[in-house]
Amino acid sequence: MKAVRRFTVRAGLPAPLAELRTLATNLRWSWHPPTQDLFAGIDPELAERVNGDPARILAEVPAARLEELAGDESFLARTRAISDDLRRYLSAPRWYQRRQDELARRGDDPDQLPAAIAYFSMEFGVTEALPNYSGGLGVLAGDHLKSASDLGVPMIGVGLFYRAGYFRQAVSPDGWQVEHYPVLDPSGLPLDLLVDQAGRPVLIEVAMPGNRLLRAQVWTAQIGRVPLLLLDSDVPDNDDDLRGVTDRLYGGDAGHRIRQEILAGVGGVRAVRHYCAHAGHPEPEVFHMNEGHAGFLGLERIRELIETRQLDFDQALCCVRAGTVFTTHTPVPAGIDRFPVDLLQHYFHDGRLLPGVDLRRVLALGAEANPGLFNMAHMGLRLAQRANGVSALHGQVSRDMFAGLWPGFDTTEVPIAAVTNGVHGPTWTAQEIGKLLGESEVPGGDNGVGLTELRPITDALLWELRCGLRERLIGEVRRRLRASWLQRGASELELRWTDSVFDPDVLTIGFARRVPTYKRMTLMLRDPERLRALLLDAQRPIQLVVAGKSHPADENGKALIQHMVRFADDPEVRHRIVFLPDYDMSMARFLYWGSDVWLNNPMRPLEACGTSGMKSALNGGLNVSIRDGWWDEYFDGENGWAIPTADGVADPARRDDLEAAALYDLIGNQVAPLFYERRADGVPARWMAMVRHTLASLGPKVQASRMVREYVDSCYVPAAAGVAAASADGFGGARDLAEYRARVAANWSRVRVSDCELDVAESTAPVMGDVVRVSANVELAGLQPSDVDVQVVLGRVGDTDELADVVAVSLAPSTNAGEQGALVYRGSLALPHAGSLGYTVRVLPRHAQLATAAELGRVVFAE
Ligand SMILES: *Cc1c(COP(=O)(O)O)cnc(C)c1O
């Protein structure tokens, strides 16, 4: 197929309407209903056709209509009011600024809060008008920036601009996924080109093998207060093959992907430097990698420090680690981004990409069990002093999965924390529900205070509201289903039936997400007869709307979609189950608003968090989900249902059988009966009690503003303090830490602990709570007592030598030297448990700039 190149001619706006340009360009419109309404009012039909995208409305509205509006006093007054509101939103102090003031008032240093944070991600889902995402990871990144904006957190987003985005999905007549790659025209999107003082486009350069350069221009999108920089290699100065580096998201082979990641990471840092210089934006102190893809950003920052601050690699690494936060998103080992080591050699060996950075050091950062592979997640963990998973359960799974990087430590001590994802309320909440939650009181989102309580509203009114949202979804289902059938080759005449699919009174269940195997899109089809019976039940039927894209290279995922489409094509059930092609943000919103139940049945624990169920909950949808990701943490027995899992069953087919059967039982015996249990006035009172409880209790917890505040407090602030410590006194801190690490590395293998004794003072049969004394001989080799922490570790023992429920207490060196230069360490502790206990003594590194004792992955136990 021929790829058509598009270009856009901007309409000249009459002078009185000039402010519309700013309102259309700042993507705050995407979560600000008054701005959306203003643009829709310009030309309602056009607005409907272009999904409310203000840039397209301005580009396509007839000039005569603009002239008319230019003389319409009431329209001009509304435009002015909304412009003023945007200006206030962009300039008034918000949560972050109030925190700074508060610190200053208390006499604390307001500079504890970083001056800026750079947030790197391979995808950003801000709005469907900027289709630069594939799924949850990108939408999360978009929500992160939006909430940062609402909270006033000074963030800069960094990623790539893909000419063809991810892809548009259709289905063939026999149900196979068909991909289209319409080419986007950035000049028609809400983007500005980054230019220098002379008005020339800034070109970022990164070296490629064979003495070539990869150049990229930089588009900036404005997400409220937060700029988003998107690098675009499609510039005439590039060789043809290099122009295509940013052609598609997640398309192409490993070579293509590594070029994208080099551009995003190395080029991304260079773009940030240009942006800060030109826009007068403070330089980021903290760099946050959303997944490992942008990990090369750490190498570029090491290069900068080596070149401009005359640090060596180790000193620079100490500095970079202090200021880096890494968030891992996949508990699926196969989902981790790895490259053949040869490929790294190919791109890095001539030294032009990162002058002064030793290739061997680079390779060591990504080393993993397989010596032929370079592991981007391992590099992320080695480049970041702070790392986290995205739900409590995923934190635990990640600590297990990456425990090998911290040998000798119990998985509970592996330094990977958890920050549970959240979703941007103002983006995902239907306007009507948002009002109930008090959103409208605080312009531009919840401003970090958390949504207030559910306003008083009767069950009947709340139910009416939910029914309205369900009806809106059904309208969308019919429209999209019809379009899909037309696209599959049906004629208008045969499609009258699509006007009556779905029933506004029937329990509506939504299932939409990407289609990797672990998400099990077709679990509900495991026993087709049972599903059929639920759909067609005479008293208590259900209806199901299903959507999702499969990665274009994933034939297995496409087979799942085909299975689903073929089931839904059956004339007997097609009025109760539909597959809607081309799941994206514009479809998603209708599903989250209107589904009574949001279904999620991943293979536990492979769903890191899952966020679609949070968006449904924000609108009063009840989750029916496997206890995985966020649901494991937030399910409370009254905000939805947990599908029982058969984790222990090794055979996946049998596990699917068991879990599918549990799902049918749950829906047939609990969910549907509750939905159809009505009061005299037709309201399902017990159902509404669960809806209320969901809105009131989950509403505040699932917010991205809660998530971003957690990142600020637990990651960005400590990281900024670490950077300050490392760079103090002309980088004396980094030099000191690097010297310490070298000393530990040189001497650690000779550190020994021996002759541990635990002395039960009074009696031979100690009682819980008795104080015991512990001593041990420690040879510190070349290290000083101040370099280490010597601890007694005591806990329960079972049949193995593993300790559980441990307490660790530091011992102090006595002045009496033991044998051969060893120091005697002593201390005491109260026995914490009754029963069978065990203990050992261990030596850990200690340094003020380490975030945890496990950080260096070094520990010596008593012999
Ligand atoms: C929220 C969202 C997702 C992520 O959903 P999960 O439940 O995490 O799979 C994917 N796609 C779109 C369009 C979304 O809005």
XYZ file of N, CA, C and O in Angstrom, residues 328-477:
600
model
N 9.878 -0.634 37.031
C 9.743 -1.826 36.192
C 8.256 -2.156 36.084
O 7.495 -1.957 37.029
N 7.853 -2.639 34.907
C 6.422 -2.859 34.664
C 6.067 -4.278 34.296
O 4.904 -4.554 34.063
N 7.065 -5.149 34.143
C 6.667 -6.480 33.704
C 7.151 -7.568 34.636
O 8.330 -7.661 34.945
N 6.234 -8.397 35.103
C 6.637 -9.558 35.881
C 6.854 -10.773 34.971
O 7.072 -11.863 35.449
N 6.795 -10.578 33.650
C 6.962 -11.686 32.711
C 8.415 -11.661 32.230
O 8.796 -10.741 31.524
N 9.240 -12.655 32.625
C 10.639 -12.602 32.208
C 10.791 -12.417 30.694
O 11.657 -11.679 30.235
N 9.908 -13.024 29.904
C 10.025 -12.891 28.451
C 9.685 -11.475 27.992
O 10.012 -11.079 26.877
N 9.036 -10.706 28.857
C 8.668 -9.341 28.477
C 9.795 -8.352 28.664
O 9.669 -7.182 28.335
N 10.923 -8.828 29.204
C 12.027 -7.898 29.479
C 12.820 -7.628 28.217
O 13.050 -8.514 27.410
N 13.177 -6.364 28.086
C 13.857 -5.893 26.907
C 15.327 -6.318 26.955
O 16.065 -5.916 27.851
N 15.727 -7.170 25.979
C 17.121 -7.623 25.939
C 17.640 -7.456 24.524
O 16.889 -7.632 23.576
N 18.942 -7.181 24.395
C 19.568 -7.100 23.079
C 20.753 -8.053 23.035
O 21.427 -8.251 24.049
N 21.029 -8.611 21.836
C 22.281 -9.355 21.709
C 23.444 -8.411 22.015
O 23.429 -7.251 21.584
N 24.433 -8.904 22.753
C 25.580 -8.071 23.109
C 26.266 -7.532 21.844
O 26.736 -6.393 21.812
N 26.271 -8.344 20.781
C 26.864 -7.900 19.507
C 26.287 -6.576 19.036
O 26.969 -5.747 18.456
N 24.999 -6.413 19.278
C 24.322 -5.217 18.810
C 24.820 -3.997 19.588
O 25.027 -2.927 19.032
N 25.042 -4.178 20.885
C 25.590 -3.072 21.666
C 26.978 -2.721 21.183
O 27.331 -1.557 21.055
N 27.751 -3.793 20.911
C 29.096 -3.549 20.411
C 29.043 -2.754 19.109
O 29.781 -1.802 18.915
N 28.124 -3.158 18.256
C 27.990 -2.490 16.963
C 27.747 -0.984 17.140
O 28.347 -0.161 16.456
N 26.892 -0.627 18.046
C 26.532 0.789 18.189
C 27.480 1.594 19.070
O 27.590 2.799 18.924
N 28.154 0.912 20.002
C 28.948 1.678 20.975
C 30.462 1.552 20.776
O 31.206 2.314 21.356
N 30.911 0.583 19.933
C 32.345 0.270 20.022
C 33.248 1.357 19.473
O 34.366 1.531 19.933
N 32.788 2.153 18.490
C 33.738 3.135 17.932
C 33.891 4.368 18.831
O 34.674 5.264 18.536
N 33.131 4.407 19.941
C 33.338 5.478 20.916
C 32.757 6.821 20.500
O 32.888 7.808 21.211
N 32.098 6.885 19.348
C 31.576 8.185 18.906
C 30.241 8.511 19.555
O 29.894 9.672 19.735
N 29.486 7.480 19.896
C 28.169 7.733 20.484
C 28.309 8.344 21.878
O 27.626 9.306 22.216
N 29.219 7.771 22.679
C 29.419 8.259 24.038
C 30.912 8.417 24.292
O 31.526 7.586 24.961
N 31.506 9.477 23.758
C 32.960 9.633 23.907
C 33.362 9.614 25.386
O 32.695 10.241 26.211
N 34.422 8.869 25.670
C 34.933 8.852 27.042
C 34.297 7.781 27.906
O 34.700 7.586 29.054
N 33.281 7.083 27.379
C 32.630 6.043 28.181
C 33.112 4.684 27.680
O 32.972 4.364 26.499
N 33.673 3.924 28.600
C 34.300 2.643 28.252
C 33.227 1.592 27.932
O 32.337 1.342 28.752
N 33.335 0.996 26.761
C 32.343 0.006 26.331
C 32.195 -1.133 27.334
O 31.090 -1.615 27.593
N 33.327 -1.568 27.931
C 33.228 -2.695 28.874
C 32.362 -2.341 30.073
O 31.629 -3.163 30.598
N 32.452 -1.088 30.484
C 31.626 -0.658 31.624
C 30.154 -0.643 31.232
O 29.279 -0.976 32.016
N 29.896 -0.224 30.007
C 28.512 -0.223 29.519
C 27.973 -1.649 29.527
O 26.891 -1.924 30.049
N 28.760 -2.570 28.966
C 28.281 -3.948 28.867
C 28.041 -4.541 30.251
O 27.091 -5.299 30.455
N 28.885 -4.177 31.206
C 28.709 -4.720 32.558
C 27.379 -4.264 33.163
O 26.758 -4.994 33.928
N 26.942 -3.070 32.800
C 25.682 -2.568 33.377
C 24.475 -3.398 32.946
O 23.492 -3.507 33.665
N 24.553 -3.997 31.750
C 23.400 -4.764 31.268
C 23.607 -6.261 31.350
O 22.821 -7.027 30.785
N 24.676 -6.677 32.065
C 24.989 -8.109 32.112
C 23.861 -8.891 32.775
O 23.205 -8.411 33.697
N 23.647 -10.108 32.282
C 22.661 -10.996 32.902
C 23.187 -12.430 32.817
O 24.314 -12.655 32.387
N 22.359 -13.396 33.223
C 22.811 -14.785 33.269
C 23.317 -15.267 31.912
O 24.314 -15.982 31.822
N 22.652 -14.860 30.856
C 23.086 -15.254 29.518
C 24.142 -14.260 29.018
O 23.837 -13.095 28.788
N 25.399 -14.723 28.864
C 26.465 -13.767 28.527
C 26.295 -13.140 27.147
O 26.939 -12.142 26.832
N 25.426 -13.706 26.330
C 25.230 -13.147 24.995
C 24.189 -12.046 24.949
O 23.965 -11.444 23.910
N 23.566 -11.772 26.102
C 22.473 -10.799 26.083
C 22.740 -9.601 26.982
O 23.386 -9.714 28.023
N 22.231 -8.481 26.551
C 22.303 -7.241 27.309
C 20.893 -6.936 27.787
O 19.957 -6.830 26.994
N 20.740 -6.789 29.090
C 19.413 -6.733 29.700
C 19.107 -5.300 30.148
O 19.753 -4.755 31.045
N 18.117 -4.695 29.516
C 17.814 -3.282 29.790
C 17.252 -3.089 31.208
O 17.441 -2.036 31.812
N 16.533 -4.086 31.719
C 16.007 -3.953 33.085
C 17.159 -4.013 34.092
O 17.193 -3.251 35.061
N 18.129 -4.909 33.836
C 19.276 -4.966 34.739
C 20.039 -3.649 34.694
O 20.484 -3.145 35.720
N 20.177 -3.089 33.496
C 20.864 -1.808 33.419
C 20.067 -0.764 34.202
O 20.645 0.047 34.933
N 18.738 -0.773 34.054
C 17.915 0.184 34.793
C 18.161 0.077 36.293
O 18.343 1.071 36.985
N 18.209 -1.166 36.781
C 18.389 -1.368 38.223
C 19.798 -0.961 38.662
O 19.992 -0.502 39.787
N 20.771 -1.120 37.762
C 22.140 -0.754 38.157
C 22.387 0.745 38.017
O 23.325 1.286 38.600
N 21.562 1.411 37.218
C 21.748 2.853 37.020
C 20.901 3.679 37.976
O 21.038 4.893 38.035
N 19.977 3.016 38.667
C 19.032 3.769 39.496
C 19.195 3.369 40.952
O 19.163 2.192 41.292
N 19.354 4.361 41.808
C 19.467 4.029 43.230
C 18.103 3.678 43.804
O 18.018 2.997 44.807
N 17.042 4.135 43.126
C 15.692 3.815 43.590
C 14.899 3.146 42.487
O 14.862 3.636 41.365
N 14.273 2.008 42.829
C 13.517 1.256 41.837
C 12.214 0.811 42.460
O 12.125 0.638 43.676
N 11.218 0.632 41.607
C 9.937 0.176 42.139
C 9.138 -0.602 41.111
O 9.306 -0.427 39.905
N 8.267 -1.473 41.629
C 7.231 -2.097 40.829
C 5.966 -1.263 40.956
O 5.964 -0.229 41.631
N 4.871 -1.705 40.339
C 3.724 -0.820 40.193
C 2.462 -1.266 40.940
O 1.380 -0.751 40.691
N 2.614 -2.240 41.847
C 1.563 -2.568 42.817
C 2.286 -3.317 43.931
O 3.432 -3.754 43.734
N 1.628 -3.488 45.064
C 2.305 -4.169 46.171
C 2.725 -5.583 45.738
O 3.868 -5.998 45.940
N 1.802 -6.294 45.092
C 2.105 -7.655 44.665
C 3.234 -7.666 43.631
O 4.142 -8.490 43.685
N 3.180 -6.720 42.702
C 4.223 -6.675 41.681
C 5.581 -6.307 42.282
O 6.632 -6.765 41.810
N 5.575 -5.490 43.342
C 6.833 -5.195 44.028
C 7.461 -6.490 44.536
O 8.647 -6.767 44.323
N 6.612 -7.306 45.152
C 7.067 -8.596 45.683
C 7.583 -9.518 44.564
O 8.652 -10.097 44.676
N 6.814 -9.592 43.485
C 7.209 -10.441 42.358
C 8.536 -9.936 41.761
O 9.415 -10.721 41.406
N 8.699 -8.620 41.689
C 9.930 -8.054 41.131
C 11.122 -8.334 42.039
O 12.229 -8.590 41.563
N 10.898 -8.255 43.353
C 12.007 -8.547 44.265
C 12.480 -9.992 44.072
O 13.671 -10.266 44.072
N 11.540 -10.896 43.854
C 11.891 -12.286 43.562
C 12.621 -12.417 42.244
O 13.645 -13.077 42.130
N 12.041 -11.769 41.252
C 12.536 -11.923 39.887
C 13.961 -11.386 39.751
O 14.774 -11.954 39.026
N 14.275 -10.290 40.433
C 15.590 -9.667 40.276
C 16.502 -9.935 41.470
O 17.551 -9.301 41.595
N 16.121 -10.887 42.340
C 16.897 -11.123 43.561
C 18.357 -11.450 43.241
O 19.247 -11.133 44.030
N 18.595 -12.053 42.081
C 19.963 -12.440 41.707
C 20.924 -11.269 41.632
O 22.134 -11.450 41.718
N 20.409 -10.062 41.492
C 21.299 -8.902 41.432
C 21.797 -8.490 42.816
O 22.696 -7.664 42.927
N 21.181 -9.056 43.856
C 21.598 -8.739 45.230
C 21.869 -10.044 45.968
O 21.140 -10.412 46.904
N 22.901 -10.785 45.532
C 23.115 -12.125 46.089
C 23.338 -12.065 47.596
O 23.931 -11.119 48.101
N 22.812 -13.053 48.280
C 23.028 -13.126 49.728
C 21.919 -12.451 50.506
O 21.857 -12.580 51.722
N 21.047 -11.719 49.831
C 19.986 -11.040 50.560
C 18.676 -11.796 50.427
O 18.385 -12.398 49.406
N 17.917 -11.727 51.498
C 16.584 -12.266 51.485
C 15.755 -11.430 50.501
O 15.989 -10.234 50.374
N 14.789 -12.066 49.825
C 14.037 -11.271 48.829
C 13.353 -10.063 49.465
O 13.189 -9.040 48.811
N 12.984 -10.170 50.739
C 12.325 -9.012 51.360
C 13.264 -7.808 51.441
O 12.811 -6.681 51.598
N 14.572 -8.077 51.359
C 15.524 -6.961 51.472
C 15.967 -6.410 50.122
O 16.705 -5.425 50.061
N 15.545 -7.061 49.033
C 15.917 -6.575 47.704
C 15.349 -5.167 47.538
O 14.163 -4.934 47.789
N 16.215 -4.214 47.161
C 15.761 -2.811 47.173
C 14.903 -2.433 45.962
O 15.272 -1.606 45.147
N 13.756 -3.074 45.846
C 12.767 -2.674 44.836
C 11.463 -2.442 45.602
O 10.915 -3.373 46.192
N 11.010 -1.217 45.604
C 9.814 -0.871 46.370
C 8.583 -0.981 45.471
O 8.671 -1.520 44.373
N 7.476 -0.511 45.931
C 6.262 -0.524 45.117
C 5.560 0.816 45.223
O 5.436 1.377 46.315
N 5.162 1.353 44.083
C 4.270 2.510 44.040
C 3.112 2.077 43.145
O 3.298 1.853 41.953
N 1.956 1.899 43.740
C 0.817 1.404 42.973
C 0.352 2.467 41.976
O 0.242 3.646 42.322
N 0.149 2.028 40.745
C -0.288 2.955 39.706
C -1.609 3.629 40.070
O -2.376 3.131 40.887
N -1.866 4.723 39.389
C -3.144 5.399 39.522
C -3.552 5.942 38.162
O -2.787 5.849 37.193
N -4.746 6.462 38.080
C -5.243 6.986 36.806
C -5.715 8.424 37.002
O -6.123 8.810 38.101
N -5.644 9.206 35.929
C -5.951 10.629 36.038
C -7.466 10.841 36.068
O -8.137 10.718 35.041
N -7.970 11.148 37.247
C -9.412 11.255 37.452
C -10.122 12.149 36.431
O -11.083 11.724 35.786
N -9.662 13.395 36.269
C -10.383 14.285 35.358
C -10.430 13.763 33.916
O -11.340 14.096 33.170
N -9.443 12.953 33.522
C -9.468 12.394 32.168
C -10.478 11.266 32.058
O -11.167 11.135 31.052
N -10.572 10.451 33.093
C -11.289 9.183 32.947
C -12.667 9.150 33.587
O -13.392 8.177 33.447
N -12.992 10.193 34.334
C -14.299 10.200 34.983
C -15.309 10.898 34.092
O -15.042 11.987 33.580
N -16.474 10.279 33.914
C -17.545 10.944 33.171
C -17.893 12.228 33.902
O -17.871 12.278 35.136
N -18.211 13.250 33.122
C -18.464 14.569 33.709
C -19.498 14.502 34.845
O -19.312 15.113 35.895
N -20.575 13.738 34.616
C -21.655 13.665 35.601
C -21.154 13.090 36.914
O -21.526 13.527 37.997
N -20.307 12.069 36.822
C -19.791 11.425 38.025
C -18.763 12.332 38.687
O -18.717 12.458 39.916
N -17.964 12.980 37.879
C -16.965 13.902 38.408
C -17.618 14.949 39.291
O -17.106 15.294 40.358
N -18.759 15.436 38.858
C -19.452 16.460 39.648
C -19.862 15.916 41.015
O -19.746 16.585 42.018
N -20.309 14.661 40.993
C -20.708 14.036 42.257
C -19.547 13.929 43.225
O -19.701 13.932 44.439
N -18.368 13.761 42.648
C -17.193 13.573 43.488
C -16.547 14.902 43.857
O -15.464 14.939 44.403
N -17.208 15.985 43.491
C -16.681 17.278 43.907
C -15.530 17.753 43.045
O -14.808 18.671 43.409
N -15.357 17.127 41.880
C -14.232 17.517 41.042
C -14.343 18.966 40.571
O -13.362 19.669 40.467
N -15.589 19.373 40.285
C -15.751 20.691 39.684
C -15.380 21.815 40.650
O -15.127 22.924 40.248
N -15.338 21.501 41.944
C -14.997 22.544 42.907
C -13.554 22.996 42.787
O -13.202 24.092 43.142
N -12.722 22.102 42.347
C -11.300 22.421 42.252
C -10.949 22.415 40.777
O -10.785 21.360 40.196
N -10.848 23.582 40.181
C -10.668 23.604 38.743
C -9.414 22.838 38.327
O -8.390 22.898 39.005
N -9.531 22.127 37.248
C -8.361 21.463 36.682
C -7.924 20.276 37.476
O -6.744 20.009 37.648
N -8.869 19.532 38.026
C -8.468 18.319 38.706
C -8.441 18.522 40.199
O -8.841 19.566 40.714
N -7.997 17.522 40.907
C -8.169 17.554 42.345
C -7.035 18.284 43.035
O -7.034 18.393 44.248
N -6.068 18.803 42.249
C -5.038 19.648 42.824
C -4.339 18.970 43.998
O -3.814 19.602 44.887
N -4.381 17.666 43.997
C -3.602 16.949 44.985
C -4.260 16.804 46.337
O -3.729 16.162 47.215
N -5.438 17.361 46.518
C -6.047 17.222 47.837
C -6.838 15.927 47.940
O -7.298 15.554 49.004
N -7.003 15.231 46.849
C -7.807 14.012 46.870
C -9.247 14.410 46.645
O -9.680 15.498 47.017
N -9.980 13.526 45.993
C -11.369 13.854 45.742
C -12.100 13.888 47.070
O -11.821 13.123 47.972
N -13.041 14.791 47.148
C -13.813 14.886 48.383
C -14.856 13.780 48.400
O -14.959 12.992 47.494
N -15.629 13.774 49.423
C -16.613 12.707 49.581
C -17.678 12.776 48.506
O -17.948 13.830 47.951
N -18.277 11.637 48.318
C -19.408 11.558 47.430
C -20.487 12.509 47.968
O -20.843 12.474 49.134
N -20.982 13.379 47.074
C -22.070 14.281 47.484
C -23.320 13.473 47.801
O -23.522 12.418 47.250
N -24.173 14.061 48.622
C -25.437 13.367 48.899
C -26.208 13.207 47.596
O -26.393 14.163 46.863
N -26.626 12.010 47.303
C -27.420 11.756 46.110
C -28.254 10.510 46.401
O -27.762 9.587 47.060
N -29.475 10.507 45.936
C -30.316 9.336 46.208
C -29.864 8.182 45.323
O -29.270 8.382 44.261
N -30.185 6.975 45.768
C -29.901 5.797 44.961
C -30.549 5.912 43.589
O -29.968 5.547 42.577
N -31.781 6.433 43.609
C -32.525 6.492 42.353
C -31.805 7.379 41.345
O -31.683 7.036 40.171
N -31.282 8.517 41.828
C -30.597 9.422 40.905
C -29.271 8.841 40.423
O -28.912 8.941 39.258
N -28.569 8.238 41.354
C -27.281 7.650 40.982
C -27.500 6.521 39.966
O -26.755 6.367 39.004
N -28.560 5.745 40.188
C -28.896 4.655 39.267
C -29.247 5.218 37.883
O -28.797 4.711 36.855
N -30.002 6.301 37.888
C -30.388 6.917 36.624
C -29.144 7.364 35.848
O -29.034 7.194 34.637
N -28.212 7.907 36.619
C -26.972 8.355 36.017
C -26.193 7.185 35.400
O -25.686 7.254 34.277
N -26.134 6.085 36.150
C -25.444 4.887 35.644
C -26.151 4.346 34.401
O -25.507 3.919 33.455
N -27.484 4.389 34.407
C -28.220 3.899 33.240
C -27.938 4.780 32.026
O -27.808 4.289 30.899
N -27.816 6.087 32.268
C -27.504 7.005 31.169
C -26.143 6.681 30.561
O -25.956 6.685 29.342
N -25.179 6.368 31.415
C -23.838 6.059 30.915
C -23.853 4.731 30.143
O -23.164 4.587 29.133
N -24.658 3.781 30.630
C -24.763 2.491 29.918
C -25.366 2.714 28.531
O -24.895 2.185 27.541
N -26.392 3.580 28.479
C -27.026 3.846 27.177
C -26.067 4.514 26.215
O -26.041 4.212 25.025
N -25.258 5.420 26.739
C -24.276 6.078 25.880
C -23.302 5.038 25.309
O -22.926 5.089 24.146
N -22.887 4.096 26.164
C -21.992 3.033 25.696
C -22.674 2.218 24.594
O -22.060 1.888 23.577
N -23.953 1.921 24.789
C -24.650 1.089 23.803
C -24.727 1.804 22.448
O -24.517 1.194 21.399
N -24.960 3.106 22.488
C -24.952 3.878 21.240
C -23.606 3.732 20.534
O -23.532 3.546 19.310
N -22.543 3.804 21.313
C -21.196 3.702 20.759
C -20.939 2.282 20.233
O -20.326 2.098 19.177
N -21.425 1.279 20.969
C -21.273 -0.115 20.530
C -21.929 -0.304 19.163
O -21.336 -0.850 18.233
